[in-house]
């Protein structure tokens, strides 16, 4: 019977993706000339985990590719090969292929066999490359084949506890650990997620006591039994001659994974061997007592988890059994003699306190919660906010009739609601490092392709942002990084000629400012060329003036089809990038600003709300309708006086505010609202700033400022130009949330705004 692990596939996919991401980050941080051994061990552990879990879950294609990758990694970490740039390239390419294969198993497009074969061939060629070892070490001969034990088969039965059955990690981890000891089949298993007896069949060359030690380590009682079923793996297909294992003392290690199996014979007696590693690690060799020399520094295959340890002293009392001494025919590495070239081995290695490597997928005080559940909680707290607003409005309408106790209770409800809302919103918050982590690879690959030397500096990776924004901001930031690489940072020879370092710098920063997150993408390149941008704008037929401010000139690069590139390449030059960047950022309720200085560099600043679920807004009245303005766009509000609003020759209206002429956007004209105020002196002008573009929005009156819950208009109705969503007010009415950037663009298109006149 083949093993059915489909109930654990999602866990496998998530953990494998985490391992691949960790591998890529560690590879990009490696110092090629002097790689950190901890980092190499961490990369190897990640690859080893992927290979083991892939084999357990039946994804043999993933296991095969990872095995080839692991072989090269193993030679590098053992100093048999020196790390080179082409090896790092091969590892990164293999990671890309593994990601594509993982996506294919999740229902994505299949991976071309040629790509997989090419990556494997490259890794194999590098593995067999005759490169001098990075460090000459004394090798310990391996055990001769005659010493290896004969492969045997064993039946293993166990009854998981209810808790272990409910834990989505416990059983897969157990099965993965057992499968690493040999070939594992499932003879019988309960229904998915249901408690019941598991019957496994393990064919292994390892001694029975080894996996019994492992089972005892994770069991609460002797709730398992082991029976030998064959003396050789080749006999496994016939009738199994079962016999009970001898009696054993009960196991007292309480990990709560197993229940006692009724009627099960006791397992064989054993003592947990700490040097054994429960089947995960090779035993460390121990020098015989008769040997005069101390223990040599021999590398056990511990994947960087453990430091070498000296053997226990004979006089020390210990209840822990140690591994047997080396066989007589296996030479023991002794102290270095005076012979030339002999390596000196210290009697005892000093304690090394290295920085602990981050183990991908390590257990933490956290649980996996589906996005759907988090969204459901957010929707519920949103409804609570609406209910609380309704109660406050009811109390306000009662005026003096409202009892003081009711007023105090509602105030307490408001505070508790805000606290609950903030706590639940934090569930969806994720560090922006989930996005930033992809950019070292982007910079490395693209700078190499463009022949540039670029260093990426990142700050604020722990800054948290809503998960929905994390997923949507990745593409715009990627384009900004690519734009800085292609258009910003110069070639090394040009930088040297300009008196700069040949290595350019791209900075990526994130920080909270008020209720927003601010992301900066900067470079120390040539900066934007004002004259070149204006020349291209004239060629495109844009209405421009030499008196335009730098901010207005920089804003031209966001126009559709605008590009200053001389040659169209696969990186840039088609003018279809920056306008999409601005549009996507605006769709998230954010804005982008540009600062640049010729010869110094360019900085692009993206401002986003922390969440897309709830925002602070200003409600305004137009006719009989209420609209919501996001507060992040509002600068001030003014009461126009007669003569403040001027009409240009093309019927465009502007208003003078603090010696600046701003285009007027009349909301009642944009949405054809009947019964709205048309006399500018009787309404209110709200000064708005969207991506550096200012405008004055004319409304009937200001209603108030409050927090609103965003409801998607597109999902429940359809997309409406100038509207980003809707919300429910305290009185139960629906109010539309204005898309300020889109409103200004619509007004420009409708009125064909000309260059502002002067007083």
PDB file of N, CA and C in Angstrom, residues 488-490 505 522-529 595-603:
ATOM      1  N   UNK A 488      19.505  54.784 -13.659  1.00  0.00           N
ATOM      2  CA  UNK A 488      20.140  55.588 -12.625  1.00  0.00           C
ATOM      3  C   UNK A 488      21.629  55.359 -12.502  1.00  0.00           C
ATOM      4  N   UNK A 489      22.026  54.175 -12.059  1.00  0.00           N
ATOM      5  CA  UNK A 489      23.438  53.878 -11.814  1.00  0.00           C
ATOM      6  C   UNK A 489      24.197  53.797 -13.141  1.00  0.00           C
ATOM      7  N   UNK A 490      25.333  54.490 -13.201  1.00  0.00           N
ATOM      8  CA  UNK A 490      26.121  54.511 -14.429  1.00  0.00           C
ATOM      9  C   UNK A 490      27.036  53.288 -14.519  1.00  0.00           C
ATOM     10  N   UNK A 505      25.411  52.424  -5.649  1.00  0.00           N
ATOM     11  CA  UNK A 505      24.620  52.028  -4.478  1.00  0.00           C
ATOM     12  C   UNK A 505      23.143  52.293  -4.729  1.00  0.00           C
ATOM     13  N   UNK A 522      16.269  54.659  -3.661  1.00  0.00           N
ATOM     14  CA  UNK A 522      17.208  55.691  -4.077  1.00  0.00           C
ATOM     15  C   UNK A 522      18.446  55.113  -4.721  1.00  0.00           C
ATOM     16  N   UNK A 523      19.135  55.930  -5.502  1.00  0.00           N
ATOM     17  CA  UNK A 523      20.404  55.527  -6.102  1.00  0.00           C
ATOM     18  C   UNK A 523      21.344  56.716  -6.124  1.00  0.00           C
ATOM     19  N   UNK A 524      22.641  56.439  -6.225  1.00  0.00           N
ATOM     20  CA  UNK A 524      23.647  57.501  -6.295  1.00  0.00           C
ATOM     21  C   UNK A 524      24.145  57.657  -7.724  1.00  0.00           C
ATOM     22  N   UNK A 525      23.215  57.547  -8.667  1.00  0.00           N
ATOM     23  CA  UNK A 525      23.576  57.598 -10.074  1.00  0.00           C
ATOM     24  C   UNK A 525      23.627  59.001 -10.639  1.00  0.00           C
ATOM     25  N   UNK A 526      23.304  59.103 -11.920  1.00  0.00           N
ATOM     26  CA  UNK A 526      23.447  60.373 -12.637  1.00  0.00           C
ATOM     27  C   UNK A 526      22.319  61.342 -12.354  1.00  0.00           C
ATOM     28  N   UNK A 527      21.200  60.873 -11.823  1.00  0.00           N
ATOM     29  CA  UNK A 527      20.059  61.747 -11.599  1.00  0.00           C
ATOM     30  C   UNK A 527      19.249  61.937 -12.869  1.00  0.00           C
ATOM     31  N   UNK A 528      18.071  62.549 -12.739  1.00  0.00           N
ATOM     32  CA  UNK A 528      17.213  62.794 -13.894  1.00  0.00           C
ATOM     33  C   UNK A 528      17.714  64.010 -14.674  1.00  0.00           C
ATOM     34  N   UNK A 529      17.650  63.909 -15.986  1.00  0.00           N
ATOM     35  CA  UNK A 529      18.088  64.987 -16.879  1.00  0.00           C
ATOM     36  C   UNK A 529      16.870  65.812 -17.274  1.00  0.00           C
ATOM     37  N   UNK A 595      12.449  62.882  -6.066  1.00  0.00           N
ATOM     38  CA  UNK A 595      13.460  63.906  -5.820  1.00  0.00           C
ATOM     39  C   UNK A 595      14.704  63.505  -6.599  1.00  0.00           C
ATOM     40  N   UNK A 596      15.322  64.459  -7.283  1.00  0.00           N
ATOM     41  CA  UNK A 596      16.499  64.132  -8.086  1.00  0.00           C
ATOM     42  C   UNK A 596      17.423  65.329  -8.179  1.00  0.00           C
ATOM     43  N   UNK A 597      18.730  65.029  -8.277  1.00  0.00           N
ATOM     44  CA  UNK A 597      19.739  66.066  -8.475  1.00  0.00           C
ATOM     45  C   UNK A 597      20.766  65.523  -9.463  1.00  0.00           C
ATOM     46  N   UNK A 598      21.032  66.293 -10.497  1.00  0.00           N
ATOM     47  CA  UNK A 598      21.951  65.857 -11.539  1.00  0.00           C
ATOM     48  C   UNK A 598      23.325  65.547 -10.959  1.00  0.00           C
ATOM     49  N   UNK A 599      23.833  64.357 -11.272  1.00  0.00           N
ATOM     50  CA  UNK A 599      25.140  63.925 -10.812  1.00  0.00           C
ATOM     51  C   UNK A 599      25.171  63.371  -9.414  1.00  0.00           C
ATOM     52  N   UNK A 600      24.081  63.512  -8.668  1.00  0.00           N
ATOM     53  CA  UNK A 600      24.037  63.048  -7.277  1.00  0.00           C
ATOM     54  C   UNK A 600      23.191  61.791  -7.135  1.00  0.00           C
ATOM     55  N   UNK A 601      22.027  61.772  -7.778  1.00  0.00           N
ATOM     56  CA  UNK A 601      21.180  60.594  -7.704  1.00  0.00           C
ATOM     57  C   UNK A 601      19.707  60.941  -7.675  1.00  0.00           C
ATOM     58  N   UNK A 602      18.898  59.915  -7.518  1.00  0.00           N
ATOM     59  CA  UNK A 602      17.440  60.050  -7.538  1.00  0.00           C
ATOM     60  C   UNK A 602      16.849  59.262  -6.379  1.00  0.00           C
ATOM     61  N   UNK A 603      15.784  59.794  -5.809  1.00  0.00           N
ATOM     62  CA  UNK A 603      15.068  59.084  -4.748  1.00  0.00           C
ATOM     63  C   UNK A 603      13.577  59.126  -5.045  1.00  0.00           C
TER      64      UNK A 603
END
